[in-house]
Structures are given as structure tokens and as C-alpha cells.
mmCIF file of C-alpha atoms in Angstrom:
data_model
loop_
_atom_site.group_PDB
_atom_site.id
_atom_site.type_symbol
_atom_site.label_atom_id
_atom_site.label_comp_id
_atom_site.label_asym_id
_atom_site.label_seq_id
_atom_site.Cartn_x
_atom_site.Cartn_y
_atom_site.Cartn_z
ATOM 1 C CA UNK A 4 25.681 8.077 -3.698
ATOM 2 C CA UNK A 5 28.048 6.609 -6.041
ATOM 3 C CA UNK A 6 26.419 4.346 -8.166
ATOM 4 C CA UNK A 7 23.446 3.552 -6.345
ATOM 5 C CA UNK A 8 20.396 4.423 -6.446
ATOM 6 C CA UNK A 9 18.688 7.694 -4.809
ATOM 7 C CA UNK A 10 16.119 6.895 -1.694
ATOM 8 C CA UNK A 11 12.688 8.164 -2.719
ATOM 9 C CA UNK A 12 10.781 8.977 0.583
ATOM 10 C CA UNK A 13 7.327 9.818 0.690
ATOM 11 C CA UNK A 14 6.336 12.038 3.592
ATOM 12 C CA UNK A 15 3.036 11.921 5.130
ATOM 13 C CA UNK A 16 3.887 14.888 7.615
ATOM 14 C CA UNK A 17 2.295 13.062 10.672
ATOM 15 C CA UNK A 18 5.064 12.873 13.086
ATOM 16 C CA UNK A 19 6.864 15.648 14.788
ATOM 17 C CA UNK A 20 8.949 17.554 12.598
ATOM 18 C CA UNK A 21 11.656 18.391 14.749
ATOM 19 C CA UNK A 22 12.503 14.328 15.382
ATOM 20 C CA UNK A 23 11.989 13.891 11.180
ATOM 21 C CA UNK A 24 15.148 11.564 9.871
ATOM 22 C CA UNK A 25 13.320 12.129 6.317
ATOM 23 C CA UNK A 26 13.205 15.194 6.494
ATOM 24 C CA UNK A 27 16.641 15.619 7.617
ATOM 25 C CA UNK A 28 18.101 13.603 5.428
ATOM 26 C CA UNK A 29 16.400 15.764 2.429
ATOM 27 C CA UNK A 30 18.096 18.693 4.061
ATOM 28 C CA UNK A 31 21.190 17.112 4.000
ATOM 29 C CA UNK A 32 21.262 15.908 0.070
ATOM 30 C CA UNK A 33 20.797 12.143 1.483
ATOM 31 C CA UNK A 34 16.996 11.659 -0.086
ATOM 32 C CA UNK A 35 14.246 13.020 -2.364
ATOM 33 C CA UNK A 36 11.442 13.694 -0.522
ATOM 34 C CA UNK A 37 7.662 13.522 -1.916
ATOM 35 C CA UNK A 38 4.819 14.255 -0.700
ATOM 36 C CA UNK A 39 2.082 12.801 -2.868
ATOM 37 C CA UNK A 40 1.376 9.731 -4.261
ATOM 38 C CA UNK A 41 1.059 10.002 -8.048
ATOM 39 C CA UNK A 42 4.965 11.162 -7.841
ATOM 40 C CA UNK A 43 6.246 7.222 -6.526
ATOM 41 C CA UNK A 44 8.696 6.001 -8.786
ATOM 42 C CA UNK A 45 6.974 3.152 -10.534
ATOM 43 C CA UNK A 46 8.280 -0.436 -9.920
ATOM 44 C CA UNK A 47 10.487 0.165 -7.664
ATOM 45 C CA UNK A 48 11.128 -1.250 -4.504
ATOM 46 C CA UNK A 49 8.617 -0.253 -1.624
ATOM 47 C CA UNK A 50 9.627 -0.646 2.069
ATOM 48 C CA UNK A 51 6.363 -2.012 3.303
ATOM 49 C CA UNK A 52 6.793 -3.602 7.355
ATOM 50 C CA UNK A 53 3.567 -5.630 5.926
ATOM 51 C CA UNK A 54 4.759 -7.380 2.967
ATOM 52 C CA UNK A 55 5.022 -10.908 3.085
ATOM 53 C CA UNK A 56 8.354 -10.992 1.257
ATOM 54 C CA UNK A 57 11.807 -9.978 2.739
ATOM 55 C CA UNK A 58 14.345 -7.640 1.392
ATOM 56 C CA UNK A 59 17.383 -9.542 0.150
ATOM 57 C CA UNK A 60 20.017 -9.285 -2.126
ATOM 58 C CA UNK A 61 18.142 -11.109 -4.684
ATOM 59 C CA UNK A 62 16.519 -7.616 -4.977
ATOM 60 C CA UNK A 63 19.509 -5.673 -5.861
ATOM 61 C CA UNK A 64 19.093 -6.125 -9.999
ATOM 62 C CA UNK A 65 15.672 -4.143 -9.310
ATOM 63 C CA UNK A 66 17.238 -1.850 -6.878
ATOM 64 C CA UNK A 67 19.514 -0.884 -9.445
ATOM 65 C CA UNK A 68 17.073 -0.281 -12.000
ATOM 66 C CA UNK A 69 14.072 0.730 -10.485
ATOM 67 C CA UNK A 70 15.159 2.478 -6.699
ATOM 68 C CA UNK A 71 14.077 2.395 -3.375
ATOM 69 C CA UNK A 72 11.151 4.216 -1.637
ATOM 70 C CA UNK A 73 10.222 4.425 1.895
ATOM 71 C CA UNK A 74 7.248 6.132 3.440
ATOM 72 C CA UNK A 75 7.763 8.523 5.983
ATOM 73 C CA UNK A 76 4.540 7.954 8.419
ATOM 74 C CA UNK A 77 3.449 7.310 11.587
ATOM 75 C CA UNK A 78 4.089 3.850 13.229
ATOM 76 C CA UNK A 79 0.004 4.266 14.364
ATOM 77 C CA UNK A 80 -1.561 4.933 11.085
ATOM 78 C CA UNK A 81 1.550 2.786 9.315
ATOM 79 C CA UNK A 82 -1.381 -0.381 7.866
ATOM 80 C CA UNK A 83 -4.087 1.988 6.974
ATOM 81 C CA UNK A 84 -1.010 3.779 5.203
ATOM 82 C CA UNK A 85 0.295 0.853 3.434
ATOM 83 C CA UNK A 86 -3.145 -0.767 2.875
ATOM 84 C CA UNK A 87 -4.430 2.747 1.051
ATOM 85 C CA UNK A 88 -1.850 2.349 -1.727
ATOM 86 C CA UNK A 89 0.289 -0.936 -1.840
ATOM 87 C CA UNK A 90 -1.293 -1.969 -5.023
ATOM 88 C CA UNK A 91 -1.897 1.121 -6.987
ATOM 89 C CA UNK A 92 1.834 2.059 -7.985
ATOM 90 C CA UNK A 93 3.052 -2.026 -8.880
ATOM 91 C CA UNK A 94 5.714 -1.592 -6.496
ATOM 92 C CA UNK A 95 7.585 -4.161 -5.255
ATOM 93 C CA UNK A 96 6.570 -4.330 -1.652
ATOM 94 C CA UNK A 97 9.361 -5.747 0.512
ATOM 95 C CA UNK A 98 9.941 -5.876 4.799
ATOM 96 C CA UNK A 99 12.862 -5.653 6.485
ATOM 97 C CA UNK A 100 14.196 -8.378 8.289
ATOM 98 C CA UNK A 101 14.106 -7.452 12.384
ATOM 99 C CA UNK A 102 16.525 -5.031 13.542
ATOM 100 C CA UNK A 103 16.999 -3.193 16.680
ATOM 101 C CA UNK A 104 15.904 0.556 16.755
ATOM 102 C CA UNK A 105 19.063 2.953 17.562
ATOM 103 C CA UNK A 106 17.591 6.385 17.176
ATOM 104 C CA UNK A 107 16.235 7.933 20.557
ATOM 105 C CA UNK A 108 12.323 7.705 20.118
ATOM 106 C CA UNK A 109 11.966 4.178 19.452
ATOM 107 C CA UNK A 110 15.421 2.930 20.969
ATOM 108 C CA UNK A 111 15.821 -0.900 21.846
ATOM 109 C CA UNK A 112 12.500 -1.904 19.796
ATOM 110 C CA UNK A 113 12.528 -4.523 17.212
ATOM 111 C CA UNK A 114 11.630 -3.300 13.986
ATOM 112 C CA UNK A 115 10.167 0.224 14.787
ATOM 113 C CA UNK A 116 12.672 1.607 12.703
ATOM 114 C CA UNK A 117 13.045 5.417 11.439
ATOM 115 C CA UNK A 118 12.821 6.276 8.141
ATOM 116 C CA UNK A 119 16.538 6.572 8.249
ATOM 117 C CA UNK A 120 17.380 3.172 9.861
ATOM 118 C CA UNK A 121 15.467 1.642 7.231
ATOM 119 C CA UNK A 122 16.863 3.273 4.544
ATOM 120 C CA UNK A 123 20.526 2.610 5.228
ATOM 121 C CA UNK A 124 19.427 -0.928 6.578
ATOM 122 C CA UNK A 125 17.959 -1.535 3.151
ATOM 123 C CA UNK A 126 21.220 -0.315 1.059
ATOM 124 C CA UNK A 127 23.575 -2.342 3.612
ATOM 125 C CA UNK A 128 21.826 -5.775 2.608
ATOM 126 C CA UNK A 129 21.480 -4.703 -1.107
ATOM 127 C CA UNK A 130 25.328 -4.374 -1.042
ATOM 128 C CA UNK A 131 25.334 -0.462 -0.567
ATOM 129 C CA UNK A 132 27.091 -0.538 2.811
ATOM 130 C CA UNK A 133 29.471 2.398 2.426
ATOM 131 C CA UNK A 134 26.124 4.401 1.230
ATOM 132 C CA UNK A 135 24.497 3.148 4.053
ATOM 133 C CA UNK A 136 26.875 4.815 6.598
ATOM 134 C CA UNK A 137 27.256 7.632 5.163
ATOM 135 C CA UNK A 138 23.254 8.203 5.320
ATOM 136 C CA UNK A 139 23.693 7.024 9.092
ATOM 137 C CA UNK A 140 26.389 10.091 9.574
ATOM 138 C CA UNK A 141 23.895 12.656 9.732
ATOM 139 C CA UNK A 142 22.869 11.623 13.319
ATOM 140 C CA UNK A 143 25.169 10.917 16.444
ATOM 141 C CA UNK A 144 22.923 7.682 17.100
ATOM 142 C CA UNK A 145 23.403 6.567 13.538
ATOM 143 C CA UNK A 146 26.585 4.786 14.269
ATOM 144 C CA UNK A 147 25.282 3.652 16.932
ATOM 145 C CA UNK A 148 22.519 1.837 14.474
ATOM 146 C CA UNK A 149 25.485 -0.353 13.078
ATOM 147 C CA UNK A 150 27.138 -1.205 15.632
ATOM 148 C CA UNK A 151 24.245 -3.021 17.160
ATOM 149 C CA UNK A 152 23.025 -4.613 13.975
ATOM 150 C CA UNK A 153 26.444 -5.189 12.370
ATOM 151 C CA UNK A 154 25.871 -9.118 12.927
ATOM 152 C CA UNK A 155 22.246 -9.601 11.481
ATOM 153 C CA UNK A 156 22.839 -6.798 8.913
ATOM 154 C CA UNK A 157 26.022 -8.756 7.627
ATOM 155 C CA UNK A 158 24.424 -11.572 7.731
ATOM 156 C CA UNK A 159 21.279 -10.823 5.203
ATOM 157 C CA UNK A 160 23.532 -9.602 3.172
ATOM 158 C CA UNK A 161 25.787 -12.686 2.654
ATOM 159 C CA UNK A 162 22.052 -14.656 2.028
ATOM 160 C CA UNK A 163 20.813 -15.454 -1.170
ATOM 161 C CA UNK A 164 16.785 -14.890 -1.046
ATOM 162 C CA UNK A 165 14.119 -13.971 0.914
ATOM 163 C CA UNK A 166 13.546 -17.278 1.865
ATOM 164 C CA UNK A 167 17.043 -17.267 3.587
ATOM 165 C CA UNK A 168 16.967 -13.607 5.239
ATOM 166 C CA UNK A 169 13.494 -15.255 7.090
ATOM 167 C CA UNK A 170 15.428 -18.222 7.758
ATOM 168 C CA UNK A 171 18.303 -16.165 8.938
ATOM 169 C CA UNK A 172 16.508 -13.478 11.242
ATOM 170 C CA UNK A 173 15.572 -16.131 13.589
ATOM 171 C CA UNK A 174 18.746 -16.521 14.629
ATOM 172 C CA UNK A 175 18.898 -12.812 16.372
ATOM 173 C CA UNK A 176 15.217 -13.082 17.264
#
């Protein structure tokens, strides 16, 4: 990961292990996994589905400085999740714009994205596309990720704020 920051993913164990992208892509050198809260890096950007503000590439100067975390949970207990600890780290809660799912449990849904997805969807708009596909390459179905979201994903990227991306992700909506 030339350059860019390393993912930070926070692991809740409550999905099946065997189907784990986070946990695969610790295995494979792609992520740091933790597994309680007091470890979250502080400031830096959180991948929350329920924040009201959208990832963009105005985020990239704290990107840079303070990293990226996502949390590993289950879609099902995903707002009690966020809700428990959103405010307790001052991290910079930001959603991803909607993308289609690629990887085979949640395939074809908007924005019920793995771990993985969201992670390489996050460094593609922040400007980290080659890091991006190179987390996708642990899976067969992670090219397959890009080349359905190519469009949008290029797209975000090219916008300047979150105000745009929202503006923007109508468009593939």
C-alpha cells in the first residue's frame, strides 16, 4: 500500500467466518484487524452506512493523515453497532455513495456491501484506485466489483464534495 494509508477494520465476529472478506484480507497483509473498541485509530475516517455525510475526495487530506476504518459486523445488528459507538472515538463518520454488491452473499444489492467492497470502494474515490484493486485481487468476484461500478466509482471520484457525490449517485440510482 504505497503511500496510502492502512485499512483499520474492526471485527465484531458475528458473521460466518468462512465468508469473512476482513478476515481474509488480514490473512492476506491487505488490513489490520481489531477487535475492540478502545484500539480505533482516533480521528480517522469511519465507514458508517448511517452518516449523513458522503465519502468524497474532499476527505482525502484526512485520509492521509488520520486512515480509514471499517467495521466488520453484521448487516442486522449494523445501527445498534454504529449507534453504540459513533461518538465516543471523534471519528469522522462518512457513507458510501450506492454501489452494487459483487461478492456472492449479498450479490446485485445496493449498498449491502462487504467489508472488502467498501474498503477498496472507499480508496478508489479517495484517489487510491490501484490500492483499491489490488485489495479486490484476493477474491475471484472482486474484479467483478469494478467492473460493475467502474462508472459511479469514477464518477465520485472526479466530484469535489459530499454535496456532489449525493448529487451524483442519483444518476445510477
Amino acid at each position: 500500500m504505497k503511500g496510502a494509508p492502512y485499512p483499520v477494520i474492526l471485527h465484531l465476529s458475528q458473521d460466518d467466518p468462512k465468508k469473512c472478506s476482513a478476515r481474509k484480507m488480514a490473512r492476506m497483509g491487505k488490513a489490520r484487524l481489531i477487535t475492540r473498541m478502545e484500539q480505533l485509530p482516533y480521528g480517522s475516517i469511519l465507514l458508517d452506512p448511517f452518516s449523513g455525510t458522503a465519502l468524497s475526495p474532499a476527505d482525502r487530506e484526512l485520509f492521509l493523515h488520520r486512515g480509514i476504518v471499517a467495521v466488520d459486523c453484521s448487516w442486522k445488528e449494523a445501527e445498534s453497532v454504529f449507534d453504540s459507538f459513533r461518538d465516543r472515538h471523534r471519528m469522522q463518520g462518512r457513507t458510501l455513495p450506492m454501489l452494487l454488491a459483487s461478492n456472492p452473499t449479498k450479490f446485485g444489492r445496493w449498498g449491502e456491501l462487504s467489508t472488502l467492497e467498501a474498503l477498496a470502494a472507499a480508496y478508489f474515490i479517495l484517489g487510491e484506485r490501484e490500492t483499491a484493486s489490488d485489495m479486490l485481487s484476493i477474491y475471484t468476484w472482486g474484479v467483478r466489483f469494478l467492473e460493475t461500478n467502474i462508472e459511479p466509482l469514477e464518477a465520485y471520484a472526479d466530484c469535489r464534495d459530499s454535496a456532489e457525490v449525493v448529487k451524483v449517485q442519483h444518476e445510477f440510482i
